[in-house]
Amino acid sequence: MEHTLNKVFQGFYKDSVALMRLSRDLAAMDGVNEAALMMGSPSNKQILKDAGLLADDGATAEGGDLILAVRAKDSDAAKKAAEVIETQIMSQTRAATGDTVWQPQTIRAAAKANPDANLALISVPGEFAAAEARKAISRGLNVMMFSDNVSIEDEISLKVQAREQGVLMMGPDCGTAILDGVPLAFANKVTTGDIGIVGASGTGIQEVTTLISNNGGGISQAIGVGGRDLKDEIGGISTLMAIDRLDADPATKHIVLISKPPGKNVLPRILERVGQSAKPFTICFIGASDLELPSNATAARTLKDAAQAALGGDAFAEPAVSGVSVPKGRTGIRGLYSGGTLAAETQLILLDAGLKVASNAAVPGAGSLSDAGDMHKIIDLGDDEYTQGRPHPMIDPEIRRDPLAAALADSTVDVVLIDIVIGYGAHPDPAGQLAEMLSTMQRADNPTIIASVTGTEQDPQIRSSQIQSLQAAGILVAGSNADAAMAALKLLGINS
Amino acid sequence: MATDQDNLPFLGGKLSVINVGLDKFATELADHDVPVVHLDWKPPAGGDPELAALLSKMGT
Amino acid sequence: MDIIEKANEEAIRRMLGAEPVLIEVVPAGDIVPNLRDKMILHAGPPIAWDRMCGPMQGAIAGITVFEGWASDLEQAVIMAASGDITFDANHHHDAVGPMTGMTTVSQPMLVVENKTTGNKSYCAINEGLGKVMRFGGNDAEVLNRLSWIRDVLGPAMGKALRDMGGIELKPLIARGLSMGDEMHQRNVACSGLVLRALAAAMAKTSDDATALSEALAFISANDQFHLNIAMAMGKAIMDPVRNIEGSSIVTAMSRNGTDFGIRVSGTGDEWFTAPVEMPEGLYFAGYTEADANPDMGDSTIVETIGLGGFAMGAAPAVAGFVGAGAASEAANYTHRMSEICAAENPEWTIPSMDYLGVPTGIDVRLVVDSGIAPTINTGIAHREPGIGQVGAGVVRAPMACFEQAVRRLAEKLGIS
């Protein structure tokens, strides 16, 4: 039988908002048909009466008393609900209200609240990235745009706008930067020093900065500009601005440029700007040949060459890869790369040794994978065809599993080359993951696997620990990606 | 030897970042003691790229 | 876009430069422009009789009887439906009204003058809570109260205000914010401040102690008395901001219970409308969401000037209507609104938020871009006419209004 229960708390005040909230909770309880908590003023008692909620107890309440009124399907349900709410009434006076922290939703609000902010790091989906960058630039923020899939028209307009505002536009598709010693996105913790880097390639910057850092040098700033900056459409806007900044930076004594070969019209502009500087430059346009450089610039064929040149030109004292076995009568090299520029560097070294090379990211002189035939295959697993709907292999090396199994089972493959790229942003233990992958694969009379680790001892994954994991898995480890490629040539009995 | 002048921050002030997108980047920057505000980002204009582009041309 | 930024700077300059003063109370027929006999001004964008919600129709029937145009409610409905009565939006006549927002010739209107620009705005006097005309109430009790307001309270307030030279509203609001009001759902402090400012002058200008006592008692008993003053003030501040070429600042937000409408400075007097949303909040005993009418009233003019939902940080008690009620949560509402506003008001600050100024100047570009809809604090009316207020809570302005405004502004500026 429906039952109306009133409970009166004498001289107990709560404000009407708190009471309405409690009323709502009470009304939502099992078996409750109607409920209210109100102070016992005459007008409130009238409201309770009209709602069929006033019992004899409640009718005696005065203005300073709190009435808990509940009408439920039976007296048990009413009692139970009233007890729960009574506990809440009493505990609410003590319950701390959890602080909620405001998180701005827009760049505009974040910049207003943090007037010292000077860089926007943008990694939202490409279709929205340009709009966000535009907002950041118009507020005077430098931009590092990790996002890709941004149209070339947007890239041009953003870079022109950035140039007008006097801020740096790094990217789109800028994976790496080191500013004031802080690694941004995919980058390594390197020693601070006097070498400045401008690069249109993320892994290229990572390889050169870590080689310099691991061989006694240091980095002042490393500025990524995005893979298309030196195309003729873009005109090298960001590269030129980055050179200006480093040229004016007293902490930078030597500047290294890393990129694929620039567009025909851009190249002379870049070299002209280099020639205007009093600082020495190292130019590593991977795959470019016959560059006519100004007198303050030195050309580097590979990333390792660039690092060596920046440190004065002496060859690194890297231990040779030990344990290189005799050829097994096969001749094939298979590269399975997560870093596009590392894959390019390997192609160059093989091409320079007179080999025929095919790649899905071919450098000038290499063939395409589709008509590879007997050629050596260097695969860039970070290319779009592998990463559609999946994380980049530097984040999740799982992409390597199938191509690795295929290479191990391929009777023409003698050497497998692998890059392990560590640092911020990267997988927490790529070497361990590779070892685990290999442990599941048959490899009795398998190809030799040669790897290199791009990274430093200060990186979260610790370079030496990664090397140990690789060696424990029977993988040969070279000092650099270039050294790994050279070791592969040596294994095949090819003198480079 | 580095002089005081050599240690001027590259962007004119101490690096201070507004992170728009992957929260991992914000966490890593905070680990480096870089001041970072991570946006509670939502696709602009309710996820309509055409309207978002129109707005960015209107100076948002 | 430089033209938009410059235009918005001008809009903000006019908003912050306004000097609103409550100067007098005058019958609507004597002062509201283009208001005629058998004409009813209502809240929200313009709407025809057959699209009006229940409370709006109820209020129209009631006010028609009150004005003596019909002898009873039934006849009033017939007249309204047959076109014998002209309807128009308050906003088209320098006026605003809460909830149903009825404005007719014989009602006493609060007059707020913006001394900077000289324009005047009008709003009827708040009737109190419960069964009242602004929530669609129309029985004898409601009509009697309106008669008393017309015959006693209005003239008494008018005399007092003229005698004392008016009440400056900007400092009054500043004090109210520091006392926990946000001036939409909570006007306790400001109502008290108004009473304090008026009492002596009302006593001085009264020759009827009983009437004076009744008038003072009425104001004292009504926590929302100041709401209608804040609304007339909002209209007086925003009207001079209309028609600045290129400006993306909202000059009015308003609802008629069916449509939500906004006007934007750079797009002139065009309304951008969308179906109004249901408020979320807490209900008085005996009522639930099922009883609620969709959102209604011109009172959103207070959000347009940075109060109400925008000043929630000043009034943590109000935040309880929508969530756990932590003070930090109330502050978050204000932070959130600052993301869609062009400026902060340096004179209207929130002490508990380190004297942050209330977010001022809703920018339609920022609303659409961020997807953050203006948060409006509101009372909730019963969907049936004649019952009155059943709860209070918040409601979001529909995004579609702002999207239309953005596209129209872009079109006007030749941006595609």
Short mmCIF file of C-alpha atoms in Angstrom, two decimals, chain A residues 66-322:
data_model
loop_
_atom_site.label_atom_id
_atom_site.label_comp_id
_atom_site.label_asym_id
_atom_site.label_seq_id
_atom_site.Cartn_x
_atom_site.Cartn_y
_atom_site.Cartn_z
CA LEU A 66 13.78 20.67 7.28
CA ILE A 67 11.11 18.27 6.04
CA LEU A 68 12.09 15.10 4.24
CA ALA A 69 8.96 13.85 2.48
CA VAL A 70 8.68 10.64 0.52
CA ARG A 71 5.75 8.77 -0.97
CA ALA A 72 6.65 5.17 -1.87
CA LYS A 73 4.95 1.94 -2.92
CA ASP A 74 5.01 0.73 0.71
CA SER A 75 6.31 1.80 4.10
CA ASP A 76 9.47 -0.33 3.82
CA ALA A 77 10.53 1.31 0.58
CA ALA A 78 9.80 4.76 2.02
CA LYS A 79 11.84 4.03 5.15
CA LYS A 80 14.77 2.62 3.22
CA ALA A 81 14.94 5.57 0.83
CA ALA A 82 14.62 8.07 3.67
CA GLU A 83 17.51 6.44 5.53
CA VAL A 84 19.82 6.63 2.53
CA ILE A 85 19.03 10.30 1.97
CA GLU A 86 19.39 11.07 5.66
CA THR A 87 22.94 9.70 5.53
CA GLN A 88 23.59 11.90 2.52
CA ILE A 89 22.21 14.98 4.26
CA MET A 90 24.50 14.43 7.21
CA SER A 91 27.60 13.47 5.23
CA GLN A 92 27.20 16.23 2.66
CA THR A 93 28.14 18.85 5.17
CA ARG A 94 31.52 17.16 5.50
CA ALA A 95 32.13 15.86 2.00
CA ALA A 96 34.90 17.75 0.29
CA THR A 97 34.02 18.98 -3.14
CA GLY A 98 36.60 17.67 -5.58
CA ASP A 99 38.36 20.43 -7.45
CA THR A 100 37.90 20.25 -11.16
CA VAL A 101 40.66 21.79 -13.23
CA TRP A 102 39.85 23.87 -16.24
CA GLN A 103 41.48 22.62 -19.42
CA PRO A 104 41.20 25.08 -22.28
CA GLN A 105 39.59 23.76 -25.41
CA THR A 106 40.98 26.26 -27.90
CA ILE A 107 44.42 27.62 -28.77
CA ARG A 108 43.06 31.11 -28.31
CA ALA A 109 42.02 30.46 -24.72
CA ALA A 110 45.22 28.57 -23.92
CA ALA A 111 47.35 31.39 -25.29
CA LYS A 112 45.36 33.98 -23.37
CA ALA A 113 45.72 32.04 -20.14
CA ASN A 114 49.44 31.40 -20.79
CA PRO A 115 50.92 34.53 -22.33
CA ASP A 116 54.43 33.02 -22.13
CA ALA A 117 53.59 30.14 -24.48
CA ASN A 118 55.77 30.31 -27.60
CA LEU A 119 55.22 27.03 -29.42
CA ALA A 120 52.14 25.10 -30.53
CA LEU A 121 52.78 21.39 -31.03
CA ILE A 122 50.02 20.18 -33.33
CA SER A 123 49.26 16.50 -33.89
CA VAL A 124 45.54 16.47 -34.68
CA PRO A 125 44.15 14.80 -37.83
CA GLY A 126 45.43 16.44 -41.01
CA GLU A 127 42.08 17.81 -42.18
CA PHE A 128 41.95 20.05 -39.07
CA ALA A 129 45.66 20.66 -38.54
CA ALA A 130 46.00 23.61 -40.91
CA ALA A 131 43.15 25.52 -39.24
CA GLU A 132 44.73 25.00 -35.82
CA ALA A 133 48.14 26.09 -37.10
CA ARG A 134 46.63 29.22 -38.62
CA LYS A 135 45.18 30.13 -35.23
CA ALA A 136 48.51 29.53 -33.52
CA ILE A 137 50.50 31.58 -36.02
CA SER A 138 48.08 34.50 -35.86
CA ARG A 139 48.64 34.58 -32.11
CA GLY A 140 52.39 34.81 -32.65
CA LEU A 141 53.16 31.23 -31.71
CA ASN A 142 55.83 29.17 -33.43
CA VAL A 143 54.34 25.95 -34.76
CA MET A 144 55.62 22.42 -34.89
CA MET A 145 53.14 20.43 -36.94
CA PHE A 146 53.49 16.70 -36.49
CA SER A 147 50.27 16.10 -38.44
CA ASP A 148 50.51 14.97 -42.04
CA ASN A 149 47.93 14.79 -44.84
CA VAL A 150 47.92 18.56 -45.09
CA SER A 151 47.49 19.93 -48.61
CA ILE A 152 50.41 21.67 -50.29
CA GLU A 153 48.23 24.77 -50.73
CA ASP A 154 47.66 24.92 -46.98
CA GLU A 155 51.34 24.37 -46.33
CA ILE A 156 52.25 27.29 -48.61
CA SER A 157 49.72 29.66 -47.07
CA LEU A 158 50.73 28.70 -43.52
CA LYS A 159 54.42 29.21 -44.23
CA VAL A 160 53.81 32.55 -45.94
CA GLN A 161 51.71 33.64 -42.95
CA ALA A 162 54.43 32.43 -40.55
CA ARG A 163 57.08 34.36 -42.46
CA GLU A 164 54.98 37.54 -42.24
CA GLN A 165 54.50 37.00 -38.50
CA GLY A 166 58.17 36.16 -38.00
CA VAL A 167 57.47 32.78 -36.42
CA LEU A 168 58.81 29.36 -37.39
CA MET A 169 56.47 26.93 -39.11
CA MET A 170 57.96 23.47 -38.63
CA GLY A 171 56.08 20.92 -40.73
CA PRO A 172 53.54 19.67 -41.68
CA ASP A 173 54.79 16.12 -41.22
CA CYS A 174 57.57 17.35 -38.93
CA GLY A 175 58.39 14.45 -36.65
CA THR A 176 61.49 15.75 -34.94
CA ALA A 177 62.91 18.85 -33.31
CA ILE A 178 65.23 19.63 -30.43
CA LEU A 179 64.83 23.14 -29.06
CA ASP A 180 66.99 24.35 -26.17
CA GLY A 181 67.89 20.73 -25.46
CA VAL A 182 64.27 19.59 -25.23
CA PRO A 183 63.31 16.75 -27.58
CA LEU A 184 59.94 17.41 -29.24
CA ALA A 185 57.73 14.63 -30.64
CA PHE A 186 60.06 11.92 -32.03
CA ALA A 187 63.48 13.05 -30.91
CA ASN A 188 66.40 12.06 -28.75
CA LYS A 189 67.98 13.35 -25.60
CA VAL A 190 71.32 14.57 -26.91
CA THR A 191 74.27 16.47 -25.51
CA THR A 192 73.95 20.25 -25.85
CA GLY A 193 76.63 21.78 -28.05
CA ASP A 194 77.34 24.10 -30.94
CA ILE A 195 76.01 22.26 -33.98
CA GLY A 196 72.67 23.40 -35.38
CA ILE A 197 70.57 21.18 -37.64
CA VAL A 198 67.90 22.04 -40.18
CA GLY A 199 66.20 19.00 -41.61
CA ALA A 200 63.33 18.08 -43.87
CA SER A 201 63.55 14.55 -42.51
CA GLY A 202 62.71 13.31 -39.05
CA THR A 203 64.83 10.16 -38.90
CA GLY A 204 67.60 11.98 -40.76
CA ILE A 205 67.73 14.53 -37.95
CA GLN A 206 67.57 11.76 -35.35
CA GLU A 207 70.45 9.82 -36.94
CA VAL A 208 72.70 12.86 -37.35
CA THR A 209 71.98 14.38 -33.90
CA THR A 210 72.54 11.08 -32.08
CA LEU A 211 75.71 10.26 -34.04
CA ILE A 212 77.09 13.71 -33.17
CA SER A 213 76.07 13.33 -29.53
CA ASN A 214 77.44 9.77 -29.26
CA ASN A 215 80.76 10.83 -30.78
CA GLY A 216 81.65 13.69 -28.51
CA GLY A 217 79.76 16.56 -30.12
CA GLY A 218 76.63 18.43 -29.15
CA ILE A 219 73.53 20.01 -30.64
CA SER A 220 72.44 23.64 -30.22
CA GLN A 221 69.08 23.35 -31.96
CA ALA A 222 67.56 20.86 -34.39
CA ILE A 223 64.76 22.26 -36.49
CA GLY A 224 62.50 20.09 -38.59
CA VAL A 225 60.83 21.83 -41.51
CA GLY A 226 58.65 19.06 -42.99
CA GLY A 227 59.41 16.77 -45.93
CA ARG A 228 58.15 19.13 -48.65
CA ASP A 229 59.77 22.37 -47.59
CA LEU A 230 62.49 22.26 -50.26
CA LYS A 231 60.09 21.46 -53.08
CA ASP A 232 59.76 24.27 -55.61
CA GLU A 233 56.10 24.91 -54.64
CA ILE A 234 57.04 25.72 -51.05
CA GLY A 235 60.32 27.37 -51.93
CA GLY A 236 62.18 26.41 -48.76
CA ILE A 237 60.46 29.12 -46.70
CA SER A 238 60.98 27.35 -43.38
CA THR A 239 64.48 26.14 -44.22
CA LEU A 240 65.54 29.70 -45.03
CA MET A 241 63.96 31.03 -41.83
CA ALA A 242 65.62 28.28 -39.79
CA ILE A 243 68.99 29.08 -41.36
CA ASP A 244 68.46 32.76 -40.49
CA ARG A 245 67.70 31.83 -36.88
CA LEU A 246 70.71 29.55 -36.52
CA ASP A 247 72.97 32.00 -38.32
CA ALA A 248 71.97 34.64 -35.77
CA ASP A 249 72.19 32.25 -32.83
CA PRO A 250 75.49 32.81 -31.00
CA ALA A 251 75.41 29.29 -29.56
CA THR A 252 75.47 27.73 -33.02
CA LYS A 253 78.92 27.48 -34.65
CA HIS A 254 78.24 24.97 -37.40
CA ILE A 255 75.06 24.28 -39.38
CA VAL A 256 73.98 20.99 -40.98
CA LEU A 257 71.25 20.83 -43.64
CA ILE A 258 69.53 17.48 -44.21
CA SER A 259 66.99 16.87 -46.96
CA LYS A 260 66.12 14.97 -50.04
CA PRO A 261 67.51 16.83 -53.09
CA PRO A 262 65.79 20.25 -53.25
CA GLY A 263 63.70 21.41 -56.20
CA LYS A 264 65.57 22.98 -59.13
CA ASN A 265 64.43 26.50 -58.35
CA VAL A 266 64.92 26.25 -54.60
CA LEU A 267 68.43 24.85 -54.67
CA PRO A 268 70.21 28.02 -55.82
CA ARG A 269 68.31 30.13 -53.28
CA ILE A 270 69.33 27.84 -50.44
CA LEU A 271 72.95 27.72 -51.53
CA GLU A 272 73.01 31.49 -51.97
CA ARG A 273 71.78 31.91 -48.39
CA VAL A 274 74.38 29.41 -47.15
CA GLY A 275 77.09 31.41 -48.93
CA GLN A 276 76.03 34.59 -47.15
CA SER A 277 76.78 33.06 -43.76
CA ALA A 278 80.11 33.30 -41.99
CA LYS A 279 79.50 29.91 -40.38
CA PRO A 280 80.62 26.57 -41.84
CA PHE A 281 77.83 24.39 -43.27
CA THR A 282 77.52 20.68 -43.96
CA ILE A 283 75.01 19.92 -46.70
CA CYS A 284 73.47 16.45 -46.83
CA PHE A 285 70.95 16.36 -49.69
CA ILE A 286 70.52 12.60 -49.76
CA GLY A 287 70.81 11.32 -53.32
CA ALA A 288 71.93 14.60 -54.83
CA SER A 289 75.14 14.64 -56.80
CA ASP A 290 77.42 17.25 -58.34
CA LEU A 291 76.39 20.07 -56.01
CA GLU A 292 78.27 23.31 -56.57
CA LEU A 293 78.57 24.53 -53.02
CA PRO A 294 79.74 27.86 -51.66
CA SER A 295 83.16 27.83 -50.08
CA ASN A 296 81.88 27.65 -46.50
CA ALA A 297 79.93 24.44 -47.21
CA THR A 298 80.95 20.80 -47.39
CA ALA A 299 78.84 18.12 -49.07
CA ALA A 300 78.01 14.90 -47.22
CA ARG A 301 76.84 11.83 -49.11
CA THR A 302 75.30 10.00 -46.16
CA LEU A 303 73.94 10.91 -42.75
CA LYS A 304 77.04 9.45 -41.12
CA ASP A 305 79.23 11.55 -43.43
CA ALA A 306 77.24 14.60 -42.34
CA ALA A 307 77.77 13.86 -38.65
CA GLN A 308 81.48 13.28 -39.23
CA ALA A 309 81.86 16.46 -41.27
CA ALA A 310 80.08 18.51 -38.60
CA LEU A 311 82.57 17.20 -36.05
CA GLY A 312 85.57 18.19 -38.14
CA GLY A 313 85.76 15.45 -40.73
CA ASP A 314 87.57 12.73 -38.82
CA ALA A 315 86.13 9.22 -39.14
CA PHE A 316 84.30 7.97 -36.06
CA ALA A 317 86.14 5.44 -33.98
CA GLU A 318 83.37 2.90 -34.34
CA PRO A 319 84.20 -0.74 -33.68
CA ALA A 320 83.72 -2.80 -36.82
CA VAL A 321 80.76 -5.14 -36.79
CA SER A 322 82.14 -8.37 -35.41
#
